[in-house]
XYZ file of C-alpha atoms in Angstrom:
438
model
C 91.766 117.938 50.585
C 94.675 118.417 53.017
C 97.204 121.222 52.790
C 100.052 118.702 52.682
C 98.774 117.565 49.262
C 98.650 121.068 47.711
C 101.919 120.781 45.778
C 100.394 117.994 43.679
C 97.799 120.442 42.291
C 100.031 123.179 40.885
C 98.138 125.129 38.229
C 94.753 123.883 39.413
C 92.017 125.324 41.582
C 91.527 123.696 44.983
C 89.508 124.205 48.161
C 91.082 123.832 51.609
C 89.876 124.399 55.168
C 92.004 125.375 58.135
C 92.911 127.925 60.788
C 94.464 131.320 60.100
C 97.738 131.237 62.014
C 99.541 134.311 60.635
C 98.615 137.509 58.769
C 100.810 140.011 56.916
C 99.057 143.053 55.470
C 100.334 145.446 52.781
C 98.642 148.460 51.118
C 96.999 146.491 48.297
C 97.370 142.816 49.196
C 97.955 140.444 52.131
C 99.440 137.075 52.996
C 97.741 134.540 55.235
C 99.232 131.395 56.683
C 96.660 128.604 56.867
C 97.217 125.379 58.806
C 95.108 122.241 59.009
C 97.317 120.218 61.345
C 100.650 120.149 63.195
C 104.011 120.610 61.536
C 105.198 122.853 58.729
C 104.002 120.471 55.999
C 100.432 121.235 57.093
C 100.760 124.989 56.448
C 100.464 126.982 53.249
C 100.748 130.621 52.241
C 97.685 132.289 50.744
C 98.027 135.557 48.816
C 94.959 137.736 48.348
C 93.543 141.216 48.152
C 92.686 142.746 51.538
C 89.931 140.752 53.254
C 88.627 141.004 56.846
C 90.352 138.157 58.667
C 91.270 137.410 62.308
C 93.895 135.065 63.748
C 92.504 131.575 64.529
C 89.385 131.876 62.405
C 88.478 128.551 60.832
C 88.065 129.286 57.134
C 87.346 127.715 53.766
C 89.533 128.965 50.948
C 89.276 128.341 47.200
C 92.067 129.453 44.913
C 94.659 128.699 42.268
C 97.758 126.736 43.285
C 100.774 128.610 41.902
C 104.527 128.116 42.174
C 106.232 130.561 44.537
C 107.960 133.498 42.818
C 111.727 133.039 42.202
C 113.775 133.687 45.336
C 110.784 133.356 47.658
C 110.370 130.583 50.220
C 107.559 129.346 52.419
C 106.442 126.092 53.971
C 105.842 124.586 50.536
C 107.033 125.263 46.980
C 103.580 126.589 46.097
C 101.097 129.135 47.374
C 97.374 129.652 46.873
C 96.100 132.706 45.035
C 92.768 133.419 46.709
C 89.467 133.453 44.791
C 86.850 132.912 47.508
C 87.069 133.143 51.275
C 84.434 131.920 53.784
C 84.603 132.076 57.584
C 83.270 128.822 59.052
C 84.340 129.453 62.638
C 84.716 132.927 64.104
C 87.620 134.013 66.310
C 88.427 137.014 68.466
C 91.166 139.591 68.024
C 92.432 139.086 71.609
C 93.915 135.652 70.841
C 97.508 136.881 70.642
C 97.028 138.720 73.949
C 95.832 135.529 75.647
C 98.865 133.538 74.496
C 101.552 136.015 73.427
C 104.767 134.941 71.728
C 107.265 134.132 74.473
C 104.570 133.585 77.114
C 105.847 132.330 80.457
C 105.116 128.886 81.921
C 102.199 130.101 84.065
C 100.350 131.569 81.080
C 101.044 128.454 79.024
C 99.396 126.398 81.763
C 96.450 128.721 82.409
C 95.758 129.019 78.677
C 96.699 125.442 77.816
C 93.648 124.984 75.585
C 94.942 127.830 73.403
C 98.686 127.234 73.857
C 98.199 123.776 72.326
C 97.906 125.486 68.937
C 101.419 126.924 69.036
C 103.861 125.473 66.537
C 106.142 124.054 69.249
C 103.483 122.488 71.435
C 101.557 120.995 68.524
C 104.801 119.328 67.378
C 105.438 118.048 70.923
C 101.910 116.627 71.012
C 102.546 114.760 67.754
C 105.944 113.555 69.017
C 104.336 112.264 72.220
C 101.978 110.179 70.082
C 104.888 108.917 67.994
C 106.794 108.050 71.167
C 103.911 105.818 72.266
C 104.078 104.126 68.859
C 107.808 103.619 69.412
C 107.223 102.021 72.813
C 104.718 99.597 71.330
C 107.047 98.814 68.411
C 109.881 98.007 70.812
C 107.764 95.828 73.096
C 106.152 93.977 70.200
C 109.529 93.362 68.549
C 110.339 91.145 71.541
C 106.984 89.300 71.347
C 105.609 91.066 74.416
C 101.811 91.129 74.809
C 100.044 94.359 75.747
C 97.762 94.069 78.793
C 95.068 96.551 79.884
C 95.155 96.655 83.702
C 92.605 98.293 86.052
C 92.972 101.794 87.505
C 90.999 100.881 90.654
C 92.814 98.452 92.974
C 91.889 96.920 96.294
C 95.301 96.838 97.968
C 98.103 99.321 98.439
C 100.612 97.561 96.159
C 103.788 99.120 97.574
C 102.070 100.728 100.543
C 102.788 104.314 101.544
C 100.947 107.543 102.133
C 100.985 108.788 98.545
C 97.950 106.829 97.364
C 94.669 108.323 96.180
C 91.957 106.570 98.209
C 88.387 106.448 96.935
C 85.096 104.896 98.021
C 84.045 102.026 95.766
C 80.460 100.702 95.413
C 79.844 97.294 97.042
C 78.069 94.247 95.616
C 75.415 94.457 98.326
C 74.537 96.775 101.174
C 75.288 100.447 101.632
C 78.817 100.382 103.042
C 81.280 101.478 100.378
C 84.538 99.568 99.959
C 88.000 101.131 100.239
C 89.819 101.353 96.925
C 92.868 103.116 95.537
C 93.977 104.575 92.240
C 96.849 102.427 91.057
C 100.468 103.459 91.533
C 101.698 100.633 89.363
C 100.284 97.823 87.236
C 103.155 95.504 88.118
C 101.087 92.927 90.019
C 98.628 92.532 87.146
C 101.420 92.088 84.628
C 103.019 89.442 86.830
C 99.660 87.643 86.930
C 99.538 87.631 83.124
C 103.043 86.223 82.581
C 102.076 82.539 83.072
C 99.331 83.002 80.457
C 101.073 85.057 77.756
C 104.769 85.252 78.642
C 106.485 88.644 78.521
C 103.880 91.397 78.748
C 103.582 95.150 79.063
C 101.147 98.021 79.492
C 101.130 101.746 78.755
C 98.636 103.095 81.225
C 98.080 105.900 83.769
C 99.437 105.680 87.297
C 98.623 108.020 90.179
C 100.705 109.438 93.038
C 99.216 111.692 95.717
C 102.565 113.372 96.338
C 102.605 117.066 97.258
C 105.509 117.635 94.944
C 105.836 120.689 92.707
C 109.127 119.800 91.039
C 109.630 119.897 87.276
C 109.756 116.079 87.246
C 106.588 115.117 89.129
C 102.883 114.765 88.333
C 99.953 113.326 90.287
C 98.768 111.468 87.156
C 101.319 110.201 84.684
C 101.639 107.749 81.831
C 103.493 104.621 82.920
C 105.040 102.094 80.529
C 105.587 98.887 82.485
C 106.658 95.387 81.528
C 107.440 92.018 83.074
C 110.051 89.652 81.655
C 110.195 85.917 82.385
C 113.284 83.701 82.631
C 115.421 86.197 84.522
C 117.602 83.791 86.473
C 120.501 86.166 87.119
C 120.676 89.923 87.663
C 122.912 90.407 84.617
C 120.061 89.250 82.358
C 117.846 91.989 83.768
C 120.512 94.641 83.155
C 120.957 93.431 79.566
C 117.210 93.808 78.997
C 117.286 97.367 80.344
C 120.236 98.270 78.120
C 118.413 96.801 75.101
C 115.198 98.643 75.998
C 116.767 102.105 76.306
C 118.859 101.679 73.150
C 115.922 100.330 71.127
C 113.574 103.142 72.210
C 116.038 105.873 71.237
C 116.918 104.261 67.902
C 113.329 103.524 66.864
C 112.098 106.983 67.902
C 114.841 108.679 65.888
C 113.660 106.829 62.786
C 109.906 107.002 63.418
C 109.803 110.711 64.267
C 112.557 112.105 62.022
C 110.480 114.853 60.349
C 108.849 116.418 63.454
C 112.122 116.064 65.404
C 113.861 118.105 62.710
C 111.035 120.663 62.624
C 111.304 121.059 66.403
C 115.083 121.430 66.049
C 116.037 118.522 68.324
C 116.971 115.816 65.820
C 120.719 116.196 66.407
C 120.112 116.145 70.167
C 118.343 112.778 69.886
C 121.165 111.480 67.685
C 123.603 112.374 70.486
C 121.481 110.422 72.992
C 121.628 107.288 70.819
C 125.418 107.565 71.045
C 125.564 108.193 74.808
C 127.456 105.572 76.768
C 125.532 103.357 79.204
C 127.387 102.397 82.382
C 126.553 100.242 85.403
C 127.182 101.625 88.897
C 126.265 100.174 92.286
C 124.828 102.316 95.064
C 128.083 101.833 97.003
C 130.068 103.116 94.011
C 127.694 106.090 93.721
C 128.377 106.975 97.372
C 132.114 106.895 96.660
C 131.626 109.027 93.539
C 129.755 111.619 95.595
C 132.717 111.829 97.966
C 135.182 112.150 95.095
C 133.126 114.807 93.294
C 132.321 116.914 96.368
C 128.590 116.131 96.408
C 127.585 116.279 100.061
C 124.784 114.922 102.194
C 124.734 118.385 103.792
C 126.420 121.166 101.845
C 126.524 123.600 104.782
C 128.440 121.209 107.067
C 130.177 119.379 104.177
C 128.938 116.082 105.608
C 129.549 113.102 103.354
C 127.066 110.289 102.700
C 127.426 107.093 104.722
C 127.501 103.773 102.810
C 123.824 102.954 103.479
C 122.433 106.465 103.082
C 119.780 107.142 100.481
C 121.015 109.769 98.012
C 118.292 112.452 97.701
C 117.017 113.493 94.311
C 118.960 116.760 94.096
C 122.346 115.208 94.885
C 121.611 112.165 92.729
C 120.846 114.377 89.729
C 123.998 116.411 90.346
C 126.012 113.183 90.293
C 124.449 111.928 87.061
C 124.860 115.333 85.398
C 128.566 115.325 86.260
C 129.017 111.781 84.973
C 127.256 112.751 81.726
C 126.256 109.189 80.812
C 123.216 106.938 81.083
C 123.706 105.188 84.425
C 122.173 101.882 85.488
C 122.242 102.457 89.260
C 122.078 99.086 91.014
C 122.106 97.117 94.269
C 120.559 99.549 96.714
C 120.325 98.789 100.430
C 117.325 96.494 100.766
C 115.521 98.845 103.140
C 115.110 101.370 100.295
C 113.094 99.019 98.127
C 109.676 97.340 98.217
C 108.924 93.946 99.712
C 108.747 92.223 96.316
C 112.309 93.151 95.300
C 114.695 90.182 95.321
C 117.859 90.247 97.417
C 121.403 89.967 96.131
C 122.520 86.341 96.759
C 126.078 87.588 97.417
C 124.916 90.149 100.001
C 121.317 89.778 101.190
C 121.386 93.266 102.702
C 121.234 94.600 99.120
C 118.379 94.447 96.616
C 118.507 93.422 92.969
C 117.018 96.707 91.833
C 118.129 99.089 89.124
C 117.187 102.710 88.433
C 118.001 104.102 85.006
C 119.350 107.625 85.506
C 119.951 110.155 82.716
C 121.629 113.584 82.659
C 119.332 116.561 83.078
C 116.345 114.623 84.405
C 117.522 111.888 86.765
C 115.561 108.676 87.182
C 113.437 107.689 84.179
C 113.055 103.948 84.879
C 112.647 102.025 88.108
C 113.141 98.273 87.914
C 114.201 95.080 89.606
C 114.109 91.328 89.948
C 111.081 89.939 91.802
C 111.119 87.660 94.848
C 110.254 84.201 93.481
C 110.173 82.085 96.657
C 106.811 81.848 98.449
C 108.306 81.600 101.939
C 110.542 84.598 101.375
C 107.638 86.620 99.980
C 105.496 85.890 103.046
C 108.403 86.953 105.251
C 108.836 90.220 103.319
C 105.102 90.989 103.638
C 105.265 90.433 107.398
C 108.356 92.650 107.719
C 106.550 95.398 105.790
C 103.476 95.199 108.017
C 101.248 94.083 105.129
C 98.434 91.527 105.404
C 98.879 88.259 103.519
C 95.148 87.999 102.800
C 95.317 91.204 100.765
C 98.016 89.664 98.557
C 96.485 86.228 98.062
C 96.781 86.269 94.274
C 100.346 87.560 94.410
C 101.372 84.759 96.767
C 99.653 82.234 94.470
C 102.024 83.249 91.683
C 104.834 81.772 93.796
C 102.857 78.590 94.515
C 101.930 77.674 90.950
C 104.900 77.788 88.589
C 106.705 81.069 89.130
C 108.524 82.153 85.956
C 111.388 83.957 87.736
C 110.430 87.430 86.521
C 111.867 90.900 86.573
C 110.216 94.099 85.465
C 110.441 97.809 84.997
C 108.347 100.984 85.035
C 109.217 103.816 82.643
C 107.804 107.307 83.192
C 106.769 108.072 79.612
C 106.689 111.846 79.889
C 109.759 112.100 82.101
C 111.670 110.007 79.545
C 110.338 112.197 76.714
C 111.331 115.347 78.630
C 114.912 114.075 78.469
C 114.690 112.989 74.840
C 113.318 116.338 73.650
C 115.684 118.358 75.851
C 112.921 120.172 77.738
C 113.184 121.806 81.142
C 109.932 120.554 82.698
C 107.616 117.596 82.343
C 104.809 120.174 82.116
C 106.242 121.184 78.734
C 105.544 117.651 77.461
C 102.196 116.591 78.925
C 99.160 117.831 77.031
C 97.055 118.422 80.150
C 99.346 118.078 83.199
C 97.979 117.216 86.618
C 99.918 118.177 89.735
C 98.916 119.429 93.223
C 96.472 122.307 92.842
C 95.783 121.851 89.120
C 92.655 120.144 87.773
C 92.013 122.406 84.753
C 91.677 122.771 81.869
């Protein structure tokens, strides 16, 4: 039986199995804390005479379920009074030295396989799973169909030098083909729209960036979707506003218990109440001037209207604003060839980044080019070969559904939601330059 069910058996003898996570020893008796899963509801106190026990042993315990003495508290209203004790999986007394309480980030990474067992990280692992459930709930509530795209792709999608290239086996012969690990599943979702309508995926993406910031990984979980019938930019922004609000609200309800156990429930409540504002890139440039955020701090040089705002200054701006910002209408040269242009000013793109305090960008999005001639022109301007984008061009030839889409960095978003400092505190087994273990 599970530990969470123990309260139902008060006054009866039960057998449980779990890991020894805490020991308190006294002259004639001892207390053990036994867990069989994450969260406080999966822990129980066991009282016994002195027995030889080591932290993290996997044990089988039989004993009487008894109500806690008056004035005493534990994880449950009952405890187990030990009768028999069997070690099923041995441990070693150096466990607490390997992952000491208050261990720094380097130790937590090097000993990730052991750090996973900590109360905080086990709760985060459960919350990450619940967050994926939330994403699927939100997508499915809008009749979106989940698609499973490939990880190996034959073209460069957005182009760039941050792709992982691999050699792929050919149909015939000995010459291997060039392939890449996907940066985005956008193209495959766009291909599925004429068949199933709105669609989404929650799937890994890969970036060969040599970045060691607290926001970046080489392999990350990417929630992407494509929406049809986006005839004006305002419709796209409404969908983004709905998406962010729905995710926060659903997650608060779905994950209430572990959020409270982790001590971040009130923080998530505050995020559901945070104002969402729309700001153009031009307005952001003006805000930087007003707030003293410089292109170069040493020379106090201000940003020009068509400058890209680097990550550090952009985050400083969003932190000062203290709201969820839908940052829109960037200079077209910043964005990929498939991003539609603003009909009122074709030098601007109909893109939108969702920026949040403390983390920065958590969603990249935009309206797609729908005209075949314009798409061919954009490919040529980007130095890309039309033959490598045959299927993508076909989508403009045979009934384009006027789509827009977005890509949400799952763990970056969750870093913000849980109020953590680094994305490495969220991902179970993070991958970044130099790290391939455990």
